[in-house]
Amino acid sequence: MPREVRERQMMDAAVRTFGRRGYQAASMDEIAELAGVSKPLVYLYLHSKEELFTSCIRRESRALLAVVAAAVEGEGAAEERLSAGLLAFFTHTAEHPDAWAVLSRQARAQGEPFATEAERMRAEIAGYVAELIGAAAQGPCDAEGLAQALVGAAESLANWANGPAGMLPRQAAATLMSLVWAGLGSLTAHGGDLSK
């Protein structure tokens, strides 16, 4: 079997294990067994548990960023692009619950250096959102602050929607757009000044 295929199997097993059991409770034995390989092979390919966890965070961050970036790219209206980005975000987190658990809970709960890896992903998503808010406002506004608030709300809603609530991605995206677009529409109408 080619190395990249074997490594992907091990990474998939690691994401599943870390996402369901957490970093501390996960064992390299369990990851190896789930991947169908020996424990020494996991260490040979992916080194230590810490390096494996870091690799999982990076891989899953890249995957989430790629789907959000693809959804918000283009020349459409800011509202449509933001809605598409939210739908892509909620769809990805629903379809990859273990990956989302690694990014949203496990990485941050373990502190450094893992939290920094997750924060990089969050900052990139907030950057996309700030750009869209700036385009919608058509004037000065605190686009970065609003983007941070929106990203935080999206993360919380994804955690809730993927839990017992079982909200569909389209419902989650529509709920958040309903909440934020009225405020963004106010920014557009008043040239970015919410005090009017």
PDB file of C-alpha atoms in Angstrom:
ATOM      1  CA  MET A   1       0.000   0.000   0.000  1.00  0.00           C
ATOM      2  CA  PRO A   2       1.424   3.457  -0.846  1.00  0.00           C
ATOM      3  CA  ARG A   3       2.727   5.433   2.109  1.00  0.00           C
ATOM      4  CA  GLU A   4       0.285   8.333   1.624  1.00  0.00           C
ATOM      5  CA  VAL A   5      -2.695   5.946   1.704  1.00  0.00           C
ATOM      6  CA  ARG A   6      -1.444   4.201   4.836  1.00  0.00           C
ATOM      7  CA  GLU A   7      -0.696   7.544   6.496  1.00  0.00           C
ATOM      8  CA  ARG A   8      -4.173   8.846   5.639  1.00  0.00           C
ATOM      9  CA  GLN A   9      -5.715   5.741   7.226  1.00  0.00           C
ATOM     10  CA  MET A  10      -3.733   6.357  10.399  1.00  0.00           C
ATOM     11  CA  MET A  11      -4.668  10.044  10.444  1.00  0.00           C
ATOM     12  CA  ASP A  12      -8.347   9.190   9.921  1.00  0.00           C
ATOM     13  CA  ALA A  13      -8.162   6.752  12.830  1.00  0.00           C
ATOM     14  CA  ALA A  14      -6.416   9.357  14.975  1.00  0.00           C
ATOM     15  CA  VAL A  15      -9.018  12.049  14.241  1.00  0.00           C
ATOM     16  CA  ARG A  16     -11.806   9.631  15.089  1.00  0.00           C
ATOM     17  CA  THR A  17     -10.113   8.577  18.329  1.00  0.00           C
ATOM     18  CA  PHE A  18      -9.116  12.083  19.449  1.00  0.00           C
ATOM     19  CA  GLY A  19     -12.523  13.459  18.505  1.00  0.00           C
ATOM     20  CA  ARG A  20     -14.440  10.836  20.475  1.00  0.00           C
ATOM     21  CA  ARG A  21     -12.126  10.183  23.411  1.00  0.00           C
ATOM     22  CA  GLY A  22     -10.073  13.347  23.754  1.00  0.00           C
ATOM     23  CA  TYR A  23      -6.326  13.769  23.621  1.00  0.00           C
ATOM     24  CA  GLN A  24      -5.576  12.476  27.107  1.00  0.00           C
ATOM     25  CA  ALA A  25      -7.758   9.354  26.895  1.00  0.00           C
ATOM     26  CA  ALA A  26      -6.719   8.416  23.350  1.00  0.00           C
ATOM     27  CA  SER A  27      -3.958   5.844  23.053  1.00  0.00           C
ATOM     28  CA  MET A  28      -1.587   5.062  20.235  1.00  0.00           C
ATOM     29  CA  ASP A  29      -2.580   1.394  20.625  1.00  0.00           C
ATOM     30  CA  GLU A  30      -6.205   2.268  19.965  1.00  0.00           C
ATOM     31  CA  ILE A  31      -5.295   4.423  16.951  1.00  0.00           C
ATOM     32  CA  ALA A  32      -3.122   1.660  15.496  1.00  0.00           C
ATOM     33  CA  GLU A  33      -5.842  -0.949  15.990  1.00  0.00           C
ATOM     34  CA  LEU A  34      -8.497   1.256  14.369  1.00  0.00           C
ATOM     35  CA  ALA A  35      -6.176   1.923  11.415  1.00  0.00           C
ATOM     36  CA  GLY A  36      -5.372  -1.789  11.091  1.00  0.00           C
ATOM     37  CA  VAL A  37      -1.623  -1.307  11.554  1.00  0.00           C
ATOM     38  CA  SER A  38       0.948  -1.977  14.223  1.00  0.00           C
ATOM     39  CA  LYS A  39       1.745   0.600  16.901  1.00  0.00           C
ATOM     40  CA  PRO A  40       5.416   0.804  15.783  1.00  0.00           C
ATOM     41  CA  LEU A  41       4.217   1.708  12.272  1.00  0.00           C
ATOM     42  CA  VAL A  42       2.163   4.615  13.682  1.00  0.00           C
ATOM     43  CA  TYR A  43       5.263   5.876  15.487  1.00  0.00           C
ATOM     44  CA  LEU A  44       7.390   5.370  12.376  1.00  0.00           C
ATOM     45  CA  TYR A  45       5.046   7.417  10.169  1.00  0.00           C
ATOM     46  CA  LEU A  46       3.602   9.929  12.599  1.00  0.00           C
ATOM     47  CA  HIS A  47       6.124   9.995  15.454  1.00  0.00           C
ATOM     48  CA  SER A  48       4.833  10.989  18.906  1.00  0.00           C
ATOM     49  CA  LYS A  49       1.270  11.343  20.132  1.00  0.00           C
ATOM     50  CA  GLU A  50       1.802  15.113  20.358  1.00  0.00           C
ATOM     51  CA  GLU A  51       3.014  15.325  16.749  1.00  0.00           C
ATOM     52  CA  LEU A  52       0.131  13.132  15.614  1.00  0.00           C
ATOM     53  CA  PHE A  53      -2.414  15.359  17.365  1.00  0.00           C
ATOM     54  CA  THR A  54      -0.815  18.480  15.875  1.00  0.00           C
ATOM     55  CA  SER A  55      -0.924  16.887  12.419  1.00  0.00           C
ATOM     56  CA  CYS A  56      -4.611  16.077  12.899  1.00  0.00           C
ATOM     57  CA  ILE A  57      -5.405  19.674  13.877  1.00  0.00           C
ATOM     58  CA  ARG A  58      -3.509  21.025  10.864  1.00  0.00           C
ATOM     59  CA  ARG A  59      -5.082  18.617   8.395  1.00  0.00           C
ATOM     60  CA  GLU A  60      -8.612  19.206   9.626  1.00  0.00           C
ATOM     61  CA  SER A  61      -8.057  22.981   9.756  1.00  0.00           C
ATOM     62  CA  ARG A  62      -6.923  22.963   6.130  1.00  0.00           C
ATOM     63  CA  ALA A  63      -9.954  20.917   5.095  1.00  0.00           C
ATOM     64  CA  LEU A  64     -12.418  23.248   6.837  1.00  0.00           C
ATOM     65  CA  LEU A  65     -10.689  26.367   5.534  1.00  0.00           C
ATOM     66  CA  ALA A  66     -10.720  24.998   1.986  1.00  0.00           C
ATOM     67  CA  VAL A  67     -14.490  24.472   1.931  1.00  0.00           C
ATOM     68  CA  VAL A  68     -15.216  27.871   3.493  1.00  0.00           C
ATOM     69  CA  ALA A  69     -12.791  29.661   1.144  1.00  0.00           C
ATOM     70  CA  ALA A  70     -14.302  27.964  -1.898  1.00  0.00           C
ATOM     71  CA  ALA A  71     -17.794  28.978  -0.787  1.00  0.00           C
ATOM     72  CA  VAL A  72     -17.018  32.664  -0.223  1.00  0.00           C
ATOM     73  CA  GLU A  73     -14.885  33.198  -3.324  1.00  0.00           C
ATOM     74  CA  GLY A  74     -16.346  34.961  -6.281  1.00  0.00           C
ATOM     75  CA  GLU A  75     -17.964  38.197  -7.282  1.00  0.00           C
ATOM     76  CA  GLY A  76     -21.463  37.702  -5.852  1.00  0.00           C
ATOM     77  CA  ALA A  77     -23.148  39.911  -3.295  1.00  0.00           C
ATOM     78  CA  ALA A  78     -21.605  39.876   0.169  1.00  0.00           C
ATOM     79  CA  GLU A  79     -24.838  38.500   1.662  1.00  0.00           C
ATOM     80  CA  GLU A  80     -24.891  35.556  -0.739  1.00  0.00           C
ATOM     81  CA  ARG A  81     -21.209  34.809  -0.198  1.00  0.00           C
ATOM     82  CA  LEU A  82     -21.549  34.971   3.588  1.00  0.00           C
ATOM     83  CA  SER A  83     -24.589  32.697   3.470  1.00  0.00           C
ATOM     84  CA  ALA A  84     -22.703  30.244   1.241  1.00  0.00           C
ATOM     85  CA  GLY A  85     -19.726  30.327   3.606  1.00  0.00           C
ATOM     86  CA  LEU A  86     -21.920  29.613   6.616  1.00  0.00           C
ATOM     87  CA  LEU A  87     -23.643  26.754   4.821  1.00  0.00           C
ATOM     88  CA  ALA A  88     -20.259  25.279   3.851  1.00  0.00           C
ATOM     89  CA  PHE A  89     -19.038  25.632   7.440  1.00  0.00           C
ATOM     90  CA  PHE A  90     -22.098  23.982   8.995  1.00  0.00           C
ATOM     91  CA  THR A  91     -22.194  21.245   6.346  1.00  0.00           C
ATOM     92  CA  HIS A  92     -18.535  20.392   6.885  1.00  0.00           C
ATOM     93  CA  THR A  93     -18.814  20.325  10.683  1.00  0.00           C
ATOM     94  CA  ALA A  94     -21.918  18.115  10.465  1.00  0.00           C
ATOM     95  CA  GLU A  95     -20.313  15.712   8.003  1.00  0.00           C
ATOM     96  CA  HIS A  96     -17.044  15.531   9.988  1.00  0.00           C
ATOM     97  CA  PRO A  97     -18.114  15.577  13.648  1.00  0.00           C
ATOM     98  CA  ASP A  98     -14.900  14.000  14.941  1.00  0.00           C
ATOM     99  CA  ALA A  99     -12.779  16.538  13.084  1.00  0.00           C
ATOM    100  CA  TRP A 100     -14.939  19.363  14.433  1.00  0.00           C
ATOM    101  CA  ALA A 101     -14.588  17.976  17.971  1.00  0.00           C
ATOM    102  CA  VAL A 102     -10.804  17.979  17.553  1.00  0.00           C
ATOM    103  CA  LEU A 103     -10.805  21.584  16.314  1.00  0.00           C
ATOM    104  CA  SER A 104     -13.485  23.107  18.518  1.00  0.00           C
ATOM    105  CA  ARG A 105     -12.954  21.339  21.834  1.00  0.00           C
ATOM    106  CA  GLN A 106      -9.962  19.039  22.033  1.00  0.00           C
ATOM    107  CA  ALA A 107      -7.285  21.357  20.606  1.00  0.00           C
ATOM    108  CA  ARG A 108      -8.293  24.273  22.801  1.00  0.00           C
ATOM    109  CA  ALA A 109      -8.718  22.153  25.918  1.00  0.00           C
ATOM    110  CA  GLN A 110      -5.138  20.880  25.723  1.00  0.00           C
ATOM    111  CA  GLY A 111      -3.522  24.312  25.750  1.00  0.00           C
ATOM    112  CA  GLU A 112      -0.327  25.060  23.888  1.00  0.00           C
ATOM    113  CA  PRO A 113       0.827  24.308  21.259  1.00  0.00           C
ATOM    114  CA  PHE A 114      -2.489  22.812  20.150  1.00  0.00           C
ATOM    115  CA  ALA A 115      -4.657  25.836  20.927  1.00  0.00           C
ATOM    116  CA  THR A 116      -2.467  28.010  18.698  1.00  0.00           C
ATOM    117  CA  GLU A 117      -3.006  25.641  15.773  1.00  0.00           C
ATOM    118  CA  ALA A 118      -6.793  25.879  16.185  1.00  0.00           C
ATOM    119  CA  GLU A 119      -6.604  29.655  16.599  1.00  0.00           C
ATOM    120  CA  ARG A 120      -4.838  30.004  13.239  1.00  0.00           C
ATOM    121  CA  MET A 121      -7.803  28.378  11.528  1.00  0.00           C
ATOM    122  CA  ARG A 122     -10.258  30.587  13.422  1.00  0.00           C
ATOM    123  CA  ALA A 123      -8.309  33.722  12.476  1.00  0.00           C
ATOM    124  CA  GLU A 124      -8.391  32.810   8.775  1.00  0.00           C
ATOM    125  CA  ILE A 125     -12.142  32.217   8.832  1.00  0.00           C
ATOM    126  CA  ALA A 126     -12.633  35.499  10.713  1.00  0.00           C
ATOM    127  CA  GLY A 127     -10.565  37.195   7.997  1.00  0.00           C
ATOM    128  CA  TYR A 128     -12.926  35.937   5.278  1.00  0.00           C
ATOM    129  CA  VAL A 129     -15.922  37.110   7.292  1.00  0.00           C
ATOM    130  CA  ALA A 130     -14.405  40.535   8.030  1.00  0.00           C
ATOM    131  CA  GLU A 131     -13.797  41.042   4.326  1.00  0.00           C
ATOM    132  CA  LEU A 132     -17.435  40.240   3.544  1.00  0.00           C
ATOM    133  CA  ILE A 133     -18.723  42.472   6.333  1.00  0.00           C
ATOM    134  CA  GLY A 134     -16.524  45.298   5.081  1.00  0.00           C
ATOM    135  CA  ALA A 135     -17.913  44.853   1.579  1.00  0.00           C
ATOM    136  CA  ALA A 136     -21.496  44.824   2.882  1.00  0.00           C
ATOM    137  CA  ALA A 137     -21.048  47.874   5.128  1.00  0.00           C
ATOM    138  CA  GLN A 138     -19.834  50.134   2.311  1.00  0.00           C
ATOM    139  CA  GLY A 139     -18.248  52.392   4.882  1.00  0.00           C
ATOM    140  CA  PRO A 140     -16.263  52.375   8.117  1.00  0.00           C
ATOM    141  CA  CYS A 141     -17.251  49.744  10.646  1.00  0.00           C
ATOM    142  CA  ASP A 142     -15.596  47.403  13.091  1.00  0.00           C
ATOM    143  CA  ALA A 143     -15.556  44.552  10.577  1.00  0.00           C
ATOM    144  CA  GLU A 144     -12.964  42.578  12.559  1.00  0.00           C
ATOM    145  CA  GLY A 145     -14.936  42.781  15.797  1.00  0.00           C
ATOM    146  CA  LEU A 146     -18.142  41.806  14.043  1.00  0.00           C
ATOM    147  CA  ALA A 147     -16.342  38.942  12.315  1.00  0.00           C
ATOM    148  CA  GLN A 148     -15.046  37.620  15.640  1.00  0.00           C
ATOM    149  CA  ALA A 149     -18.581  37.746  17.060  1.00  0.00           C
ATOM    150  CA  LEU A 150     -20.014  35.953  14.029  1.00  0.00           C
ATOM    151  CA  VAL A 151     -17.330  33.254  14.045  1.00  0.00           C
ATOM    152  CA  GLY A 152     -17.869  32.682  17.767  1.00  0.00           C
ATOM    153  CA  ALA A 153     -21.612  32.393  17.214  1.00  0.00           C
ATOM    154  CA  ALA A 154     -21.050  29.963  14.310  1.00  0.00           C
ATOM    155  CA  GLU A 155     -18.769  27.775  16.446  1.00  0.00           C
ATOM    156  CA  SER A 156     -21.284  27.684  19.291  1.00  0.00           C
ATOM    157  CA  LEU A 157     -24.160  26.942  16.945  1.00  0.00           C
ATOM    158  CA  ALA A 158     -22.175  24.149  15.241  1.00  0.00           C
ATOM    159  CA  ASN A 159     -21.496  22.549  18.629  1.00  0.00           C
ATOM    160  CA  TRP A 160     -25.171  22.760  19.533  1.00  0.00           C
ATOM    161  CA  ALA A 161     -26.464  21.700  16.096  1.00  0.00           C
ATOM    162  CA  ASN A 162     -24.161  18.665  16.013  1.00  0.00           C
ATOM    163  CA  GLY A 163     -25.298  17.572  19.471  1.00  0.00           C
ATOM    164  CA  PRO A 164     -28.675  16.201  20.544  1.00  0.00           C
ATOM    165  CA  ALA A 165     -30.426  19.180  18.897  1.00  0.00           C
ATOM    166  CA  GLY A 166     -29.645  17.696  15.490  1.00  0.00           C
ATOM    167  CA  MET A 167     -30.151  20.907  13.516  1.00  0.00           C
ATOM    168  CA  LEU A 168     -29.514  20.526   9.791  1.00  0.00           C
ATOM    169  CA  PRO A 169     -26.674  22.577   8.250  1.00  0.00           C
ATOM    170  CA  ARG A 170     -29.090  24.581   6.091  1.00  0.00           C
ATOM    171  CA  GLN A 171     -31.178  25.422   9.168  1.00  0.00           C
ATOM    172  CA  ALA A 172     -28.087  26.452  11.132  1.00  0.00           C
ATOM    173  CA  ALA A 173     -26.860  28.702   8.318  1.00  0.00           C
ATOM    174  CA  ALA A 174     -30.317  30.286   7.905  1.00  0.00           C
ATOM    175  CA  THR A 175     -30.640  30.830  11.659  1.00  0.00           C
ATOM    176  CA  LEU A 176     -27.313  32.617  11.896  1.00  0.00           C
ATOM    177  CA  MET A 177     -27.927  34.665   8.733  1.00  0.00           C
ATOM    178  CA  SER A 178     -31.298  35.754  10.132  1.00  0.00           C
ATOM    179  CA  LEU A 179     -29.590  36.887  13.294  1.00  0.00           C
ATOM    180  CA  VAL A 180     -26.680  38.763  11.751  1.00  0.00           C
ATOM    181  CA  TRP A 181     -27.932  40.092   8.440  1.00  0.00           C
ATOM    182  CA  ALA A 182     -30.388  42.545  10.005  1.00  0.00           C
ATOM    183  CA  GLY A 183     -27.430  44.157  11.760  1.00  0.00           C
ATOM    184  CA  LEU A 184     -25.278  44.051   8.651  1.00  0.00           C
ATOM    185  CA  GLY A 185     -28.170  45.497   6.668  1.00  0.00           C
ATOM    186  CA  SER A 186     -28.249  48.354   9.167  1.00  0.00           C
ATOM    187  CA  LEU A 187     -24.539  48.926   8.546  1.00  0.00           C
ATOM    188  CA  THR A 188     -25.166  49.079   4.824  1.00  0.00           C
ATOM    189  CA  ALA A 189     -28.075  51.497   5.182  1.00  0.00           C
ATOM    190  CA  HIS A 190     -26.140  53.840   7.491  1.00  0.00           C
ATOM    191  CA  GLY A 191     -22.746  53.687   5.820  1.00  0.00           C
ATOM    192  CA  GLY A 192     -21.239  51.587   8.601  1.00  0.00           C
ATOM    193  CA  ASP A 193     -22.399  53.790  11.504  1.00  0.00           C
ATOM    194  CA  LEU A 194     -24.620  51.813  13.889  1.00  0.00           C
ATOM    195  CA  SER A 195     -25.342  54.895  16.014  1.00  0.00           C
ATOM    196  CA  LYS A 196     -27.762  56.270  13.375  1.00  0.00           C
TER     197      LYS A 196
END
